[in-house]
CSV table of N, CA and C in Angstrom, one decimal:
chain,number,residue,atom,x,y,z
A,14,MET,N,11.9,-26.9,-17.6
A,14,MET,CA,10.9,-26.0,-17.9
A,14,MET,C,11.8,-24.9,-18.5
A,15,LYS,N,11.4,-24.4,-19.5
A,15,LYS,CA,12.1,-23.0,-20.1
A,15,LYS,C,11.4,-21.9,-19.3
A,16,GLN,N,12.6,-21.0,-18.9
A,16,GLN,CA,12.3,-19.8,-18.1
A,16,GLN,C,11.9,-18.7,-18.9
A,17,LEU,N,11.1,-17.8,-18.4
A,17,LEU,CA,10.5,-16.8,-19.5
A,17,LEU,C,10.9,-15.5,-18.7
A,18,ALA,N,11.7,-14.6,-19.4
A,18,ALA,CA,11.9,-13.4,-19.1
A,18,ALA,C,10.7,-12.5,-19.0
A,19,ILE,N,10.6,-11.4,-18.0
A,19,ILE,CA,9.7,-10.4,-17.9
A,19,ILE,C,10.3,-9.0,-17.7
A,20,ALA,N,9.6,-8.3,-18.0
A,20,ALA,CA,10.0,-6.8,-17.9
A,20,ALA,C,8.8,-6.0,-17.0
A,21,LEU,N,9.0,-5.1,-16.2
A,21,LEU,CA,8.3,-4.5,-15.2
A,21,LEU,C,7.6,-3.2,-16.0
A,22,ALA,N,6.6,-3.1,-16.4
A,22,ALA,CA,5.9,-1.8,-16.8
A,22,ALA,C,5.2,-1.1,-15.9
A,23,VAL,N,5.5,0.0,-15.8
A,23,VAL,CA,4.5,0.8,-14.8
A,23,VAL,C,3.6,1.7,-15.6
A,24,THR,N,2.6,1.4,-15.1
A,24,THR,CA,1.4,2.2,-15.9
A,24,THR,C,0.6,2.9,-14.8
A,25,GLY,N,0.3,4.2,-14.7
A,25,GLY,CA,-0.6,4.8,-13.9
A,25,GLY,C,0.0,4.5,-12.5
A,26,ALA,N,-1.2,3.8,-11.8
A,26,ALA,CA,-1.1,3.6,-10.3
A,26,ALA,C,-0.6,2.2,-10.1
A,27,PHE,N,-0.4,1.4,-10.9
A,27,PHE,CA,0.1,0.1,-10.9
A,27,PHE,C,1.4,-0.4,-11.7
A,28,ALA,N,1.7,-1.6,-11.3
A,28,ALA,CA,2.7,-2.2,-12.4
A,28,ALA,C,2.6,-3.6,-12.5
A,29,PHE,N,2.7,-4.2,-13.9
A,29,PHE,CA,2.6,-5.4,-14.0
A,29,PHE,C,3.6,-6.1,-14.7
A,30,ALA,N,3.9,-7.4,-14.9
A,30,ALA,CA,4.8,-8.1,-15.7
A,30,ALA,C,4.4,-8.4,-17.2
A,31,VAL,N,5.1,-7.9,-18.0
A,31,VAL,CA,4.9,-8.3,-19.6
A,31,VAL,C,5.7,-9.3,-20.1
A,32,PRO,N,5.4,-10.5,-20.6
A,32,PRO,CA,6.1,-11.0,-21.2
A,32,PRO,C,7.2,-10.6,-22.3
A,33,THR,N,8.4,-11.1,-22.3
A,33,THR,CA,9.1,-10.5,-23.3
A,33,THR,C,10.1,-11.4,-24.0
A,34,ALA,N,9.6,-12.6,-23.7
A,34,ALA,CA,10.3,-13.8,-24.6
A,34,ALA,C,9.5,-14.1,-25.9
A,35,ALA,N,9.8,-15.0,-26.4
A,35,ALA,CA,9.0,-15.5,-28.0
A,35,ALA,C,7.5,-15.7,-27.7
A,36,PRO,N,6.7,-15.4,-28.9
A,36,PRO,CA,5.3,-15.3,-28.6
A,36,PRO,C,4.8,-16.6,-28.0
A,37,ALA,N,5.5,-17.7,-27.8
A,37,ALA,CA,4.9,-19.2,-27.4
A,37,ALA,C,4.7,-19.0,-26.0
A,38,ALA,N,5.5,-18.1,-25.4
A,38,ALA,CA,5.3,-18.3,-24.1
A,38,ALA,C,4.1,-17.6,-23.3
A,39,SER,N,3.8,-18.0,-21.9
A,39,SER,CA,2.8,-17.4,-21.3
A,39,SER,C,3.1,-17.7,-19.8
A,40,MET,N,2.5,-16.7,-19.0
A,40,MET,CA,3.0,-17.0,-17.7
A,40,MET,C,2.0,-16.9,-16.7
A,41,GLU,N,2.0,-18.3,-16.0
A,41,GLU,CA,0.9,-18.7,-15.1
A,41,GLU,C,1.4,-18.8,-13.6
A,42,THR,N,2.5,-18.3,-13.5
A,42,THR,CA,3.1,-18.1,-12.3
A,42,THR,C,2.3,-17.4,-11.0
A,43,TYR,N,2.4,-17.7,-9.8
A,43,TYR,CA,1.9,-16.9,-8.8
A,43,TYR,C,2.1,-15.2,-9.0
A,44,GLU,N,3.2,-14.9,-9.2
A,44,GLU,CA,3.5,-13.4,-9.6
A,44,GLU,C,2.4,-13.0,-10.8
A,45,ALA,N,2.7,-13.6,-12.0
A,45,ALA,CA,1.9,-13.3,-12.9
A,45,ALA,C,0.2,-13.2,-13.0
A,46,LYS,N,0.0,-14.1,-11.9
A,46,LYS,CA,-1.5,-14.1,-11.7
A,46,LYS,C,-2.0,-13.2,-10.6
A,47,ALA,N,-0.9,-12.8,-9.9
A,47,ALA,CA,-1.1,-11.8,-9.0
A,47,ALA,C,-1.1,-10.4,-9.5
A,48,ALA,N,-0.2,-10.1,-10.6
A,48,ALA,CA,-0.3,-9.0,-11.3
A,48,ALA,C,-1.5,-8.8,-12.0
A,49,ALA,N,-1.9,-9.7,-13.0
A,49,ALA,CA,-3.0,-9.7,-13.5
A,49,ALA,C,-4.3,-9.4,-12.7
A,50,ALA,N,-4.3,-10.1,-11.6
A,50,ALA,CA,-5.4,-9.8,-10.8
A,50,ALA,C,-5.6,-8.3,-10.3
A,51,ASP,N,-4.3,-7.8,-9.9
A,51,ASP,CA,-4.2,-6.3,-9.8
A,51,ASP,C,-4.5,-5.5,-10.8
A,52,ALA,N,-4.1,-6.0,-12.1
A,52,ALA,CA,-4.7,-5.1,-13.0
A,52,ALA,C,-6.1,-5.0,-13.7
A,53,ALA,N,-6.8,-6.0,-13.0
A,53,ALA,CA,-8.2,-6.2,-13.1
A,53,ALA,C,-8.9,-5.5,-12.1
A,54,ALA,N,-8.4,-5.3,-11.0
A,54,ALA,CA,-8.8,-4.5,-9.9
A,54,ALA,C,-8.5,-2.8,-10.1
A,55,THR,N,-7.6,-2.7,-10.8
A,55,THR,CA,-7.6,-1.3,-11.2
A,55,THR,C,-8.4,-0.8,-12.3
A,56,ALA,N,-8.7,-2.0,-13.4
A,56,ALA,CA,-9.5,-1.6,-14.6
A,56,ALA,C,-10.8,-1.2,-14.1
A,57,ARG,N,-11.3,-1.9,-13.0
A,57,ARG,CA,-12.8,-1.4,-12.7
A,57,ARG,C,-12.9,-0.2,-12.3
A,58,GLY,N,-11.9,0.4,-11.7
A,58,GLY,CA,-11.9,2.0,-11.4
A,58,GLY,C,-11.7,3.0,-12.5
A,59,ASP,N,-10.9,2.3,-13.2
A,59,ASP,CA,-10.7,3.2,-14.7
A,59,ASP,C,-11.9,3.0,-15.3
A,60,MET,N,-12.6,2.0,-15.4
A,60,MET,CA,-14.0,2.1,-16.3
A,60,MET,C,-15.1,2.9,-15.7
A,61,ALA,N,-15.1,3.2,-14.5
A,61,ALA,CA,-16.1,4.1,-13.7
A,61,ALA,C,-15.6,5.8,-14.1
A,62,ALA,N,-14.2,5.8,-14.1
A,62,ALA,CA,-13.7,6.9,-14.3
A,62,ALA,C,-13.8,7.7,-15.7
A,63,THR,N,-13.8,6.6,-16.5
A,63,THR,CA,-13.5,7.0,-17.9
A,63,THR,C,-15.1,6.9,-18.5
A,64,PHE,N,-15.7,6.0,-18.1
A,64,PHE,CA,-17.1,5.8,-18.8
A,64,PHE,C,-18.2,6.1,-18.1
A,65,GLY,N,-17.8,6.2,-16.7
A,65,GLY,CA,-19.2,6.5,-16.0
A,65,GLY,C,-20.2,5.4,-15.7
A,66,LYS,N,-19.5,4.3,-16.0
A,66,LYS,CA,-20.4,3.2,-15.4
A,66,LYS,C,-19.6,2.0,-14.7
A,67,SER,N,-20.0,1.3,-14.1
A,67,SER,CA,-19.3,0.2,-13.1
A,67,SER,C,-20.0,-1.2,-13.7
A,68,SER,N,-20.8,-1.1,-14.6
A,68,SER,CA,-21.0,-2.5,-15.0
A,68,SER,C,-21.8,-2.5,-16.3
A,69,LEU,N,-21.8,-3.6,-17.2
A,69,LEU,CA,-22.5,-3.9,-18.4
A,69,LEU,C,-23.2,-4.8,-18.5
A,70,LYS,N,-24.2,-5.0,-19.2
A,70,LYS,CA,-25.3,-6.1,-19.3
A,70,LYS,C,-24.5,-7.1,-20.4
A,71,PRO,N,-24.9,-8.2,-20.5
A,71,PRO,CA,-24.2,-9.2,-21.6
A,71,PRO,C,-24.6,-9.0,-22.9
A,72,GLY,N,-23.3,-8.9,-23.6
A,72,GLY,CA,-23.6,-8.4,-24.8
A,72,GLY,C,-23.1,-7.0,-25.1
A,73,GLN,N,-22.9,-6.3,-24.3
A,73,GLN,CA,-22.7,-4.7,-24.2
A,73,GLN,C,-21.0,-4.4,-24.2
A,74,TYR,N,-20.8,-3.6,-24.9
A,74,TYR,CA,-19.4,-2.8,-24.8
A,74,TYR,C,-19.4,-1.4,-25.0
A,75,LEU,N,-18.4,-0.8,-24.5
A,75,LEU,CA,-18.1,0.7,-24.5
A,75,LEU,C,-16.7,1.1,-25.4
A,76,TRP,N,-16.6,1.9,-26.3
A,76,TRP,CA,-15.5,1.9,-27.0
A,76,TRP,C,-15.3,3.7,-27.3
A,77,ARG,N,-14.2,4.1,-27.1
A,77,ARG,CA,-13.7,5.5,-27.2
A,77,ARG,C,-12.4,5.4,-28.1
A,78,ASP,N,-12.2,6.3,-28.9
A,78,ASP,CA,-11.1,6.5,-29.6
A,78,ASP,C,-9.8,7.1,-28.9
A,79,VAL,N,-8.8,6.5,-28.9
A,79,VAL,CA,-7.6,6.9,-28.2
A,79,VAL,C,-6.5,6.9,-29.3
A,80,SER,N,-5.6,8.0,-29.3
A,80,SER,CA,-4.5,7.8,-30.4
A,80,SER,C,-3.7,6.8,-30.0
A,81,PRO,N,-3.1,6.4,-31.3
A,81,PRO,CA,-2.0,5.4,-31.2
A,81,PRO,C,-0.7,5.7,-30.5
A,82,ALA,N,-0.7,7.1,-30.6
A,82,ALA,CA,0.6,7.7,-29.7
A,82,ALA,C,0.5,7.7,-28.4
A,83,GLU,N,-0.4,7.4,-27.5
A,83,GLU,CA,-0.7,6.8,-26.4
A,83,GLU,C,0.2,5.7,-25.9
A,84,GLY,N,0.4,5.1,-26.9
A,84,GLY,CA,1.4,3.6,-26.4
A,84,GLY,C,0.8,2.5,-26.9
A,85,ASP,N,1.5,1.2,-26.6
A,85,ASP,CA,1.0,0.2,-27.0
A,85,ASP,C,-0.4,-0.5,-26.3
A,86,GLU,N,-1.0,-1.6,-27.0
A,86,GLU,CA,-2.3,-1.9,-26.3
A,86,GLU,C,-1.8,-3.3,-25.6
A,87,ARG,N,-3.2,-3.5,-24.8
A,87,ARG,CA,-3.0,-4.5,-23.6
A,87,ARG,C,-4.4,-4.7,-23.2
A,88,VAL,N,-4.7,-6.1,-23.2
A,88,VAL,CA,-6.2,-6.4,-22.8
A,88,VAL,C,-6.0,-6.8,-21.5
A,89,VAL,N,-7.1,-6.6,-20.4
A,89,VAL,CA,-7.0,-7.0,-19.1
A,89,VAL,C,-8.4,-7.6,-18.9
A,90,VAL,N,-8.5,-8.9,-18.8
A,90,VAL,CA,-9.6,-9.6,-18.4
A,90,VAL,C,-9.9,-9.8,-16.9
A,91,SER,N,-11.1,-9.4,-16.6
A,91,SER,CA,-11.5,-9.8,-15.2
A,91,SER,C,-12.6,-10.8,-15.0
A,92,LEU,N,-12.1,-12.2,-14.8
A,92,LEU,CA,-13.1,-13.3,-14.5
A,92,LEU,C,-14.3,-12.7,-13.5
A,93,SER,N,-14.1,-12.2,-12.5
A,93,SER,CA,-14.7,-12.1,-11.5
A,93,SER,C,-16.1,-11.1,-12.0
A,94,ASP,N,-15.6,-10.2,-12.6
A,94,ASP,CA,-16.7,-9.2,-13.4
A,94,ASP,C,-17.1,-9.8,-14.5
A,95,GLN,N,-16.6,-10.6,-15.2
A,95,GLN,CA,-16.9,-10.9,-16.7
A,95,GLN,C,-16.8,-9.7,-17.4
A,96,LEU,N,-15.8,-8.9,-17.5
A,96,LEU,CA,-15.4,-7.9,-18.3
A,96,LEU,C,-14.1,-7.7,-18.8
A,97,ALA,N,-13.8,-7.5,-20.1
A,97,ALA,CA,-12.6,-7.3,-20.8
A,97,ALA,C,-12.4,-5.8,-21.1
A,98,TYR,N,-11.1,-5.2,-20.6
A,98,TYR,CA,-10.7,-3.9,-20.7
A,98,TYR,C,-9.6,-3.6,-21.8
A,99,LEU,N,-9.8,-2.6,-22.7
A,99,LEU,CA,-8.7,-2.6,-23.9
A,99,LEU,C,-8.0,-1.3,-23.3
A,100,TYR,N,-6.7,-1.2,-23.0
A,100,TYR,CA,-5.9,-0.2,-23.0
A,100,TYR,C,-5.0,0.2,-24.0
A,101,ARG,N,-4.9,1.4,-24.3
A,101,ARG,CA,-3.7,1.9,-25.1
A,101,ARG,C,-2.9,2.7,-24.3
A,102,GLY,N,-1.7,2.4,-23.9
A,102,GLY,CA,-0.8,3.1,-23.0
A,102,GLY,C,-1.3,3.1,-21.7
A,103,ASP,N,-1.7,4.2,-21.1
A,103,ASP,CA,-2.4,4.4,-19.8
A,103,ASP,C,-4.0,4.7,-20.1
A,104,GLU,N,-4.4,4.8,-21.0
A,104,GLU,CA,-5.6,5.1,-21.3
A,104,GLU,C,-6.4,3.9,-21.8
A,105,LEU,N,-7.7,3.8,-20.9
A,105,LEU,CA,-8.5,2.7,-21.4
A,105,LEU,C,-9.6,3.3,-22.4
A,106,MET,N,-9.1,2.5,-23.3
A,106,MET,CA,-9.9,2.6,-24.6
A,106,MET,C,-11.3,1.9,-24.8
A,107,ALA,N,-11.6,0.9,-24.1
A,107,ALA,CA,-12.5,0.0,-24.4
A,107,ALA,C,-13.0,-0.9,-23.2
A,108,VAL,N,-14.2,-1.4,-22.9
A,108,VAL,CA,-14.6,-2.3,-22.0
A,108,VAL,C,-15.9,-3.1,-22.5
A,109,SER,N,-15.9,-4.4,-22.5
A,109,SER,CA,-16.8,-5.3,-22.9
A,109,SER,C,-17.1,-6.4,-21.7
A,110,SER,N,-18.4,-6.7,-22.0
A,110,SER,CA,-18.8,-8.0,-21.4
A,110,SER,C,-18.0,-9.1,-21.7
A,111,VAL,N,-18.1,-10.2,-21.1
A,111,VAL,CA,-17.5,-11.5,-21.6
A,111,VAL,C,-18.1,-12.4,-21.2
A,112,SER,N,-17.7,-13.8,-21.3
A,112,SER,CA,-18.3,-15.0,-21.0
A,112,SER,C,-16.8,-15.8,-21.0
A,113,SER,N,-16.6,-16.1,-19.8
A,113,SER,CA,-15.3,-17.0,-19.9
A,113,SER,C,-15.5,-18.3,-19.5
A,114,GLY,N,-14.6,-19.0,-19.3
A,114,GLY,CA,-14.7,-20.8,-18.9
A,114,GLY,C,-15.5,-21.3,-17.6
A,115,ARG,N,-16.3,-22.2,-17.9
A,115,ARG,CA,-17.0,-22.7,-16.7
A,115,ARG,C,-16.3,-23.6,-16.0
A,116,SER,N,-16.5,-23.8,-14.6
A,116,SER,CA,-15.8,-24.5,-13.6
A,116,SER,C,-15.0,-25.5,-14.1
A,117,THR,N,-15.8,-26.3,-15.1
A,117,THR,CA,-15.3,-27.8,-15.4
A,117,THR,C,-14.3,-27.5,-16.5
A,118,ASN,N,-13.9,-26.1,-17.3
A,118,ASN,CA,-13.2,-25.9,-18.2
A,118,ASN,C,-12.7,-24.4,-17.8
A,119,PRO,N,-12.3,-24.1,-16.7
A,119,PRO,CA,-11.8,-22.6,-16.3
A,119,PRO,C,-10.9,-22.1,-17.4
A,120,THR,N,-11.1,-20.8,-17.5
A,120,THR,CA,-10.1,-19.7,-18.4
A,120,THR,C,-8.7,-19.8,-17.4
A,121,PRO,N,-7.9,-20.0,-17.9
A,121,PRO,CA,-6.7,-19.9,-17.3
A,121,PRO,C,-6.2,-18.3,-16.8
A,122,THR,N,-5.4,-18.1,-15.7
A,122,THR,CA,-5.4,-16.9,-15.2
A,122,THR,C,-3.7,-16.7,-15.4
A,123,GLY,N,-3.4,-15.3,-15.4
A,123,GLY,CA,-1.9,-15.1,-15.6
A,123,GLY,C,-1.8,-14.1,-16.9
A,124,ILE,N,-0.5,-14.0,-17.2
A,124,ILE,CA,0.0,-13.0,-18.4
A,124,ILE,C,0.3,-13.6,-19.6
A,125,PHE,N,-0.5,-13.5,-20.7
A,125,PHE,CA,-0.4,-14.0,-22.0
A,125,PHE,C,-0.2,-13.2,-23.0
A,126,GLN,N,0.0,-13.8,-24.3
A,126,GLN,CA,0.5,-12.6,-25.3
A,126,GLN,C,-0.5,-13.3,-26.5
A,127,VAL,N,-1.1,-12.6,-27.5
A,127,VAL,CA,-1.5,-13.0,-28.6
A,127,VAL,C,-0.6,-13.6,-29.6
A,128,LEU,N,-0.9,-15.2,-29.7
A,128,LEU,CA,0.2,-15.9,-30.5
A,128,LEU,C,-0.4,-16.0,-31.8
A,129,GLU,N,-1.5,-16.0,-32.4
A,129,GLU,CA,-2.3,-16.3,-33.7
A,129,GLU,C,-3.4,-15.5,-33.8
A,130,LYS,N,-3.7,-14.8,-34.8
A,130,LYS,CA,-5.0,-14.2,-35.1
A,130,LYS,C,-5.5,-14.9,-36.3
A,131,LYS,N,-6.9,-15.1,-36.4
A,131,LYS,CA,-7.5,-15.8,-37.6
A,131,LYS,C,-8.9,-14.8,-37.8
A,132,PRO,N,-9.2,-14.4,-38.9
A,132,PRO,CA,-10.8,-13.9,-38.8
A,132,PRO,C,-11.8,-14.7,-38.6
A,133,MET,N,-11.6,-15.9,-38.9
A,133,MET,CA,-12.6,-17.2,-38.8
A,133,MET,C,-11.7,-18.3,-38.5
A,134,HIS,N,-11.8,-18.9,-37.4
A,134,HIS,CA,-11.5,-20.2,-36.9
A,134,HIS,C,-12.3,-21.2,-36.7
A,135,HIS,N,-12.2,-22.5,-36.9
A,135,HIS,CA,-13.0,-23.3,-36.2
A,135,HIS,C,-12.2,-24.6,-35.2
A,136,SER,N,-12.9,-24.4,-34.1
A,136,SER,CA,-12.5,-25.5,-33.0
A,136,SER,C,-12.2,-26.9,-33.5
A,137,ARG,N,-10.9,-27.3,-33.0
A,137,ARG,CA,-10.7,-28.4,-33.4
A,137,ARG,C,-11.0,-29.7,-32.3
A,138,LYS,N,-11.1,-29.1,-31.2
A,138,LYS,CA,-11.7,-29.8,-30.1
A,138,LYS,C,-13.3,-30.0,-30.0
A,139,TYR,N,-13.9,-28.9,-30.1
A,139,TYR,CA,-15.3,-28.9,-29.8
A,139,TYR,C,-16.5,-28.5,-31.2
A,140,ASP,N,-16.3,-29.9,-31.8
A,140,ASP,CA,-17.3,-30.0,-32.8
A,140,ASP,C,-17.2,-28.9,-34.1
A,141,ASN,N,-16.0,-28.6,-34.1
A,141,ASN,CA,-15.9,-27.6,-35.2
A,141,ASN,C,-16.5,-26.3,-35.0
A,142,ALA,N,-16.7,-26.1,-33.5
A,142,ALA,CA,-17.5,-24.5,-33.3
A,142,ALA,C,-16.8,-23.4,-34.0
A,143,PRO,N,-17.6,-22.5,-34.5
A,143,PRO,CA,-17.0,-21.4,-35.1
A,143,PRO,C,-16.4,-20.4,-34.0
A,144,MET,N,-15.1,-19.8,-34.2
A,144,MET,CA,-14.6,-18.9,-33.3
A,144,MET,C,-14.2,-17.6,-34.4
A,145,PRO,N,-15.3,-16.7,-34.4
A,145,PRO,CA,-14.8,-15.6,-35.1
A,145,PRO,C,-14.1,-14.7,-34.6
A,146,PHE,N,-13.1,-14.0,-35.3
A,146,PHE,CA,-12.1,-12.9,-35.0
A,146,PHE,C,-11.3,-13.6,-33.8
A,147,MET,N,-10.7,-14.7,-34.1
A,147,MET,CA,-10.0,-15.5,-33.0
A,147,MET,C,-8.6,-14.9,-32.8
A,148,GLN,N,-8.1,-15.0,-31.7
A,148,GLN,CA,-7.0,-14.6,-31.2
A,148,GLN,C,-6.6,-15.5,-30.1
A,149,ARG,N,-5.7,-16.2,-30.6
A,149,ARG,CA,-5.2,-17.4,-29.6
A,149,ARG,C,-4.2,-16.9,-28.5
A,150,ILE,N,-4.2,-17.3,-27.2
A,150,ILE,CA,-3.4,-16.9,-26.5
A,150,ILE,C,-2.5,-17.9,-25.6
A,151,ASP,N,-2.8,-19.3,-25.7
A,151,ASP,CA,-1.9,-20.3,-25.4
A,151,ASP,C,-1.9,-21.5,-26.4
A,152,GLN,N,-1.0,-22.6,-25.8
A,152,GLN,CA,-0.7,-23.6,-26.8
A,152,GLN,C,-1.9,-24.7,-26.9
A,153,TYR,N,-2.7,-24.5,-25.9
A,153,TYR,CA,-3.8,-25.5,-25.9
A,153,TYR,C,-5.2,-25.0,-26.5
A,154,GLY,N,-5.1,-23.8,-27.1
A,154,GLY,CA,-6.3,-23.2,-28.1
A,154,GLY,C,-7.0,-22.3,-27.5
A,155,ILE,N,-6.7,-21.9,-26.0
A,155,ILE,CA,-7.5,-20.9,-25.4
A,155,ILE,C,-7.3,-19.6,-26.2
A,156,ALA,N,-8.4,-19.2,-26.5
A,156,ALA,CA,-8.5,-17.5,-27.3
A,156,ALA,C,-9.3,-16.8,-26.8
A,157,LEU,N,-9.2,-15.5,-27.2
A,157,LEU,CA,-10.4,-14.5,-27.3
A,157,LEU,C,-10.9,-14.6,-28.5
A,158,HIS,N,-12.6,-14.6,-28.7
A,158,HIS,CA,-13.2,-14.6,-30.0
A,158,HIS,C,-14.5,-14.2,-29.6
A,159,ALA,N,-15.1,-14.0,-30.9
A,159,ALA,CA,-16.7,-13.6,-30.8
A,159,ALA,C,-17.4,-14.9,-30.5
A,160,GLY,N,-18.7,-14.7,-29.6
A,160,GLY,CA,-19.1,-15.9,-29.1
A,160,GLY,C,-20.6,-15.6,-28.3
A,161,HIS,N,-21.3,-16.4,-28.0
A,161,HIS,CA,-22.7,-16.3,-27.0
A,161,HIS,C,-22.0,-15.7,-25.7
A,162,ASN,N,-22.7,-14.9,-25.4
A,162,ASN,CA,-22.4,-14.0,-24.0
A,162,ASN,C,-23.5,-13.8,-23.3
A,163,PRO,N,-23.8,-14.9,-22.4
A,163,PRO,CA,-24.7,-14.9,-21.4
A,163,PRO,C,-24.7,-14.1,-20.2
A,164,GLY,N,-23.4,-13.4,-19.8
A,164,GLY,CA,-23.1,-12.7,-18.7
A,164,GLY,C,-22.5,-13.7,-17.7
A,165,ARG,N,-22.2,-14.9,-17.8
A,165,ARG,CA,-21.8,-15.8,-16.7
A,165,ARG,C,-20.8,-16.7,-17.6
A,166,PRO,N,-19.9,-17.4,-16.7
A,166,PRO,CA,-19.2,-18.3,-17.4
A,166,PRO,C,-19.7,-19.3,-18.1
A,167,ALA,N,-19.5,-19.7,-19.3
A,167,ALA,CA,-20.2,-20.6,-20.2
A,167,ALA,C,-19.5,-21.3,-21.4
A,168,SER,N,-18.2,-20.8,-21.3
A,168,SER,CA,-17.1,-21.4,-22.4
A,168,SER,C,-16.4,-22.6,-22.1
A,169,HIS,N,-15.8,-23.2,-23.0
A,169,HIS,CA,-14.9,-24.4,-22.6
A,169,HIS,C,-13.4,-23.9,-22.3
A,170,GLY,N,-13.5,-22.4,-22.0
A,170,GLY,CA,-12.1,-22.0,-21.5
A,170,GLY,C,-11.7,-20.8,-22.0
A,171,CYS,N,-12.1,-20.6,-23.2
A,171,CYS,CA,-12.1,-19.2,-24.1
A,171,CYS,C,-12.8,-18.1,-23.3
A,172,VAL,N,-12.2,-17.1,-23.7
A,172,VAL,CA,-13.2,-15.7,-23.4
A,172,VAL,C,-13.9,-15.1,-24.6
A,173,ARG,N,-15.2,-15.4,-24.5
A,173,ARG,CA,-16.0,-15.1,-25.6
A,173,ARG,C,-16.4,-13.5,-25.5
A,174,LEU,N,-16.4,-12.9,-26.5
A,174,LEU,CA,-16.8,-11.4,-26.8
A,174,LEU,C,-18.1,-11.4,-27.6
A,175,PRO,N,-18.8,-10.0,-27.4
A,175,PRO,CA,-19.6,-9.6,-28.2
A,175,PRO,C,-19.1,-9.6,-29.8
A,176,LYS,N,-19.6,-10.0,-30.6
A,176,LYS,CA,-19.2,-9.9,-32.1
A,176,LYS,C,-18.5,-8.6,-32.6
A,177,GLU,N,-19.2,-7.4,-32.3
A,177,GLU,CA,-18.8,-6.1,-32.9
A,177,GLU,C,-17.6,-5.8,-31.9
A,178,PHE,N,-17.6,-6.1,-30.6
A,178,PHE,CA,-16.5,-5.8,-30.0
A,178,PHE,C,-15.3,-6.5,-30.6
A,179,ALA,N,-15.4,-7.9,-30.6
A,179,ALA,CA,-14.4,-8.7,-31.1
A,179,ALA,C,-13.8,-8.3,-32.6
A,180,ALA,N,-14.6,-7.8,-33.2
A,180,ALA,CA,-14.0,-7.3,-34.6
A,180,ALA,C,-13.2,-6.2,-34.5
A,181,LYS,N,-13.5,-5.2,-33.7
A,181,LYS,CA,-12.8,-4.0,-33.4
A,181,LYS,C,-11.8,-4.4,-32.8
A,182,LEU,N,-11.7,-5.3,-31.7
A,182,LEU,CA,-10.6,-5.7,-30.9
A,182,LEU,C,-9.5,-6.3,-31.8
A,183,PHE,N,-10.2,-7.2,-32.6
A,183,PHE,CA,-9.4,-7.8,-33.7
A,183,PHE,C,-8.3,-6.8,-34.5
A,184,LYS,N,-8.9,-5.9,-35.0
A,184,LYS,CA,-8.4,-4.8,-35.6
A,184,LYS,C,-7.4,-3.9,-34.9
A,185,THR,N,-7.7,-3.8,-33.7
A,185,THR,CA,-6.7,-3.2,-33.0
A,185,THR,C,-5.4,-3.8,-32.3
A,186,THR,N,-5.6,-5.1,-32.2
A,186,THR,CA,-4.4,-5.7,-31.6
A,186,THR,C,-3.4,-6.3,-32.6
A,187,SER,N,-2.3,-6.9,-32.1
A,187,SER,CA,-1.5,-7.5,-33.0
A,187,SER,C,-0.7,-9.0,-32.2
A,188,VAL,N,-0.3,-9.7,-33.0
A,188,VAL,CA,0.4,-10.9,-32.6
A,188,VAL,C,1.6,-10.1,-31.5
A,189,GLY,N,1.4,-10.7,-30.4
A,189,GLY,CA,2.2,-10.1,-29.3
A,189,GLY,C,1.8,-9.3,-28.2
A,190,THR,N,0.5,-8.8,-28.5
A,190,THR,CA,-0.3,-7.9,-27.5
A,190,THR,C,-0.6,-8.8,-26.1
A,191,PRO,N,0.0,-7.7,-25.1
A,191,PRO,CA,-0.1,-8.6,-24.0
A,191,PRO,C,-1.7,-8.8,-23.4
A,192,ILE,N,-2.1,-10.0,-23.0
A,192,ILE,CA,-3.3,-10.3,-22.4
A,192,ILE,C,-3.2,-10.7,-21.0
A,193,LEU,N,-3.7,-10.0,-20.1
A,193,LEU,CA,-3.7,-10.3,-18.5
A,193,LEU,C,-4.9,-10.7,-18.1
A,194,ILE,N,-5.4,-11.9,-17.4
A,194,ILE,CA,-6.5,-12.2,-17.1
A,194,ILE,C,-6.3,-12.7,-15.5
A,195,GLY,N,-7.1,-11.8,-15.0
A,195,GLY,CA,-7.0,-11.9,-13.4
A,195,GLY,C,-8.2,-12.6,-12.8
A,196,ALA,N,-8.2,-13.3,-11.8
A,196,ALA,CA,-9.7,-13.9,-11.4
A,196,ALA,C,-10.5,-13.1,-10.9
């Protein structure tokens, strides 16, 4: 199995590992899962401090402009909260409700990267289902994309986002953007 090099990035009050290998790499090790879970826990507090809210209804999102000078983007997904957080450097830029994978097709946890982006993609596995603003994060087809957002796990493993949020996120991220998915 190919080893993946990591760099330790320190942001604010926590540190997490960021893949530094070729874009096809993902990290689903114990350490990567723990770092992603820590990032998700920190993001909950950042949401309250930044937006004054601790939860969102299904299909809702919050967004504020943060200068690109603040640093690179990263996305943190909290499966337990069904929320996704967009950071630019140390600054929380946005938060959105999500719908992740059901127990029969769970969303993987760990540290990933955006591997591919397509404004409109159709699933090869699931009846040609539309996946607008698709950002693929692993070799098996798991992606962040616009889709039905009932406020609970309901997908085949992807992270579904509200359409307007997915469109804005698609414009903000690039291939290689880190995606941390914590339980």
